[in-house]
Short mmCIF file of N, CA and C in Angstrom, two decimals:
data_model
loop_
_atom_site.label_atom_id
_atom_site.label_comp_id
_atom_site.label_asym_id
_atom_site.label_seq_id
_atom_site.Cartn_x
_atom_site.Cartn_y
_atom_site.Cartn_z
N MET H 162 -29.86 91.59 -3.28
CA MET H 162 -29.73 92.47 -4.42
C MET H 162 -29.83 91.62 -5.70
N LEU H 163 -30.64 92.06 -6.64
CA LEU H 163 -30.84 91.39 -7.92
C LEU H 163 -29.71 91.77 -8.87
N LYS H 164 -29.13 90.76 -9.54
CA LYS H 164 -28.02 91.00 -10.47
C LYS H 164 -28.23 90.21 -11.75
N VAL H 165 -27.44 90.57 -12.79
CA VAL H 165 -27.49 89.91 -14.09
C VAL H 165 -26.08 89.50 -14.49
N LYS H 166 -25.95 88.31 -15.05
CA LYS H 166 -24.68 87.84 -15.61
C LYS H 166 -24.94 87.45 -17.06
N ILE H 167 -24.12 87.97 -17.98
CA ILE H 167 -24.27 87.70 -19.40
C ILE H 167 -23.11 86.82 -19.88
N PHE H 168 -23.45 85.81 -20.67
CA PHE H 168 -22.46 84.94 -21.29
C PHE H 168 -22.65 85.00 -22.80
N ASP H 169 -21.54 84.94 -23.55
CA ASP H 169 -21.60 85.01 -25.01
C ASP H 169 -20.45 84.18 -25.57
N ASP H 170 -20.79 83.16 -26.36
CA ASP H 170 -19.77 82.28 -26.94
C ASP H 170 -20.14 81.92 -28.37
N SER H 171 -19.14 81.51 -29.14
CA SER H 171 -19.39 81.12 -30.53
C SER H 171 -19.67 79.63 -30.68
N HIS H 172 -19.57 78.88 -29.60
CA HIS H 172 -19.88 77.45 -29.64
C HIS H 172 -20.75 77.10 -28.44
N GLU H 173 -21.78 76.31 -28.67
CA GLU H 173 -22.72 76.00 -27.58
C GLU H 173 -22.08 75.25 -26.42
N LYS H 174 -21.09 74.41 -26.69
CA LYS H 174 -20.41 73.68 -25.61
C LYS H 174 -19.61 74.62 -24.72
N ASP H 175 -19.02 75.68 -25.30
CA ASP H 175 -18.29 76.67 -24.51
C ASP H 175 -19.26 77.43 -23.60
N LEU H 176 -20.40 77.79 -24.15
CA LEU H 176 -21.42 78.49 -23.35
C LEU H 176 -21.88 77.60 -22.20
N GLU H 177 -22.12 76.35 -22.50
CA GLU H 177 -22.55 75.39 -21.47
C GLU H 177 -21.52 75.31 -20.35
N LYS H 178 -20.24 75.21 -20.71
CA LYS H 178 -19.18 75.13 -19.70
C LYS H 178 -19.12 76.40 -18.85
N HIS H 179 -19.19 77.56 -19.47
CA HIS H 179 -19.12 78.82 -18.73
C HIS H 179 -20.29 78.97 -17.76
N ILE H 180 -21.48 78.59 -18.20
CA ILE H 180 -22.64 78.67 -17.31
C ILE H 180 -22.50 77.68 -16.16
N ASN H 181 -22.12 76.45 -16.47
CA ASN H 181 -21.94 75.45 -15.41
C ASN H 181 -20.88 75.86 -14.41
N ASP H 182 -19.77 76.43 -14.89
CA ASP H 182 -18.72 76.92 -13.99
C ASP H 182 -19.26 78.01 -13.07
N PHE H 183 -20.03 78.94 -13.63
CA PHE H 183 -20.62 80.02 -12.84
C PHE H 183 -21.55 79.45 -11.77
N LEU H 184 -22.37 78.49 -12.15
CA LEU H 184 -23.33 77.91 -11.20
C LEU H 184 -22.64 77.10 -10.10
N ILE H 185 -21.58 76.40 -10.46
CA ILE H 185 -20.85 75.58 -9.48
C ILE H 185 -20.05 76.45 -8.52
N ASP H 186 -19.40 77.49 -9.05
CA ASP H 186 -18.51 78.34 -8.26
C ASP H 186 -19.23 79.31 -7.33
N ASN H 187 -20.53 79.50 -7.55
CA ASN H 187 -21.27 80.49 -6.77
C ASN H 187 -22.53 79.88 -6.18
N ASN H 188 -22.87 80.33 -5.02
CA ASN H 188 -24.07 79.84 -4.35
C ASN H 188 -25.17 80.90 -4.42
N TYR H 189 -25.56 81.26 -5.64
CA TYR H 189 -26.56 82.29 -5.84
C TYR H 189 -27.95 81.68 -5.93
N ASP H 190 -28.94 82.49 -5.64
CA ASP H 190 -30.34 82.12 -5.81
C ASP H 190 -30.73 82.50 -7.24
N ILE H 191 -30.80 81.51 -8.14
CA ILE H 191 -31.09 81.76 -9.55
C ILE H 191 -32.57 82.05 -9.73
N ILE H 192 -32.87 83.17 -10.37
CA ILE H 192 -34.24 83.58 -10.64
C ILE H 192 -34.68 83.11 -12.03
N ASP H 193 -33.82 83.31 -13.03
CA ASP H 193 -34.17 82.96 -14.40
C ASP H 193 -32.91 82.82 -15.23
N ILE H 194 -32.97 81.95 -16.25
CA ILE H 194 -31.91 81.83 -17.24
C ILE H 194 -32.57 81.93 -18.62
N GLN H 195 -32.08 82.87 -19.44
CA GLN H 195 -32.61 83.02 -20.79
C GLN H 195 -31.49 82.72 -21.79
N PHE H 196 -31.85 82.02 -22.86
CA PHE H 196 -30.89 81.57 -23.86
C PHE H 196 -31.28 82.11 -25.23
N ARG H 197 -30.27 82.52 -26.02
CA ARG H 197 -30.52 83.02 -27.38
C ARG H 197 -29.45 82.46 -28.33
N THR H 198 -29.85 82.27 -29.56
CA THR H 198 -28.92 81.89 -30.63
C THR H 198 -29.11 82.86 -31.79
N ALA H 199 -28.00 83.34 -32.33
CA ALA H 199 -28.05 84.20 -33.51
C ALA H 199 -27.12 83.62 -34.57
N VAL H 200 -27.53 83.76 -35.82
CA VAL H 200 -26.74 83.25 -36.94
C VAL H 200 -26.59 84.35 -37.97
N SER H 201 -25.38 84.49 -38.48
CA SER H 201 -25.16 85.42 -39.58
C SER H 201 -24.25 84.74 -40.60
N ILE H 202 -24.18 85.31 -41.78
CA ILE H 202 -23.35 84.74 -42.84
C ILE H 202 -22.26 85.75 -43.17
N PHE H 203 -21.03 85.27 -43.12
CA PHE H 203 -19.87 86.08 -43.46
C PHE H 203 -19.15 85.36 -44.59
N SER H 204 -19.16 85.93 -45.79
CA SER H 204 -18.67 85.26 -47.01
C SER H 204 -19.49 83.99 -47.19
N ASP H 205 -18.85 82.85 -47.21
CA ASP H 205 -19.56 81.57 -47.35
C ASP H 205 -19.68 80.84 -46.02
N GLU H 206 -19.36 81.50 -44.93
CA GLU H 206 -19.33 80.86 -43.61
C GLU H 206 -20.49 81.34 -42.75
N GLN H 207 -21.14 80.39 -42.07
CA GLN H 207 -22.16 80.74 -41.09
C GLN H 207 -21.48 80.99 -39.76
N VAL H 208 -21.84 82.09 -39.12
CA VAL H 208 -21.26 82.44 -37.82
C VAL H 208 -22.38 82.39 -36.79
N TYR H 209 -22.15 81.62 -35.73
CA TYR H 209 -23.15 81.45 -34.67
C TYR H 209 -22.73 82.22 -33.42
N CYS H 210 -23.72 82.72 -32.72
CA CYS H 210 -23.50 83.37 -31.44
C CYS H 210 -24.51 82.78 -30.45
N PHE H 211 -24.00 82.15 -29.43
CA PHE H 211 -24.83 81.56 -28.38
C PHE H 211 -24.68 82.41 -27.14
N SER H 212 -25.79 82.87 -26.59
CA SER H 212 -25.70 83.74 -25.42
C SER H 212 -26.76 83.35 -24.40
N ALA H 213 -26.46 83.72 -23.16
CA ALA H 213 -27.38 83.44 -22.07
C ALA H 213 -27.29 84.57 -21.06
N MET H 214 -28.42 84.83 -20.42
CA MET H 214 -28.48 85.81 -19.36
C MET H 214 -29.02 85.11 -18.12
N ILE H 215 -28.30 85.25 -17.03
CA ILE H 215 -28.73 84.67 -15.76
C ILE H 215 -29.13 85.80 -14.82
N LEU H 216 -30.33 85.74 -14.32
CA LEU H 216 -30.83 86.70 -13.35
C LEU H 216 -30.78 86.00 -11.98
N TYR H 217 -30.08 86.62 -11.03
CA TYR H 217 -29.86 85.95 -9.75
C TYR H 217 -29.84 86.94 -8.59
N LYS H 218 -29.96 86.39 -7.39
CA LYS H 218 -29.82 87.17 -6.16
C LYS H 218 -28.59 86.70 -5.41
N GLU H 219 -27.88 87.67 -4.83
CA GLU H 219 -26.71 87.32 -4.01
C GLU H 219 -27.14 86.96 -2.61
#
């Protein structure tokens, strides 16, 4: 069965850790991993959103 797992973090190192934990803890057949970065400005602060989607088979 084909499944999708979505990750979303405000820091790239957190995203990296969550993805690595998912890959280590599970023995899935990975089909694809897609990565996105979004930036917005709130007042004088830049806000980043790092996200990834993993397409896998169980």
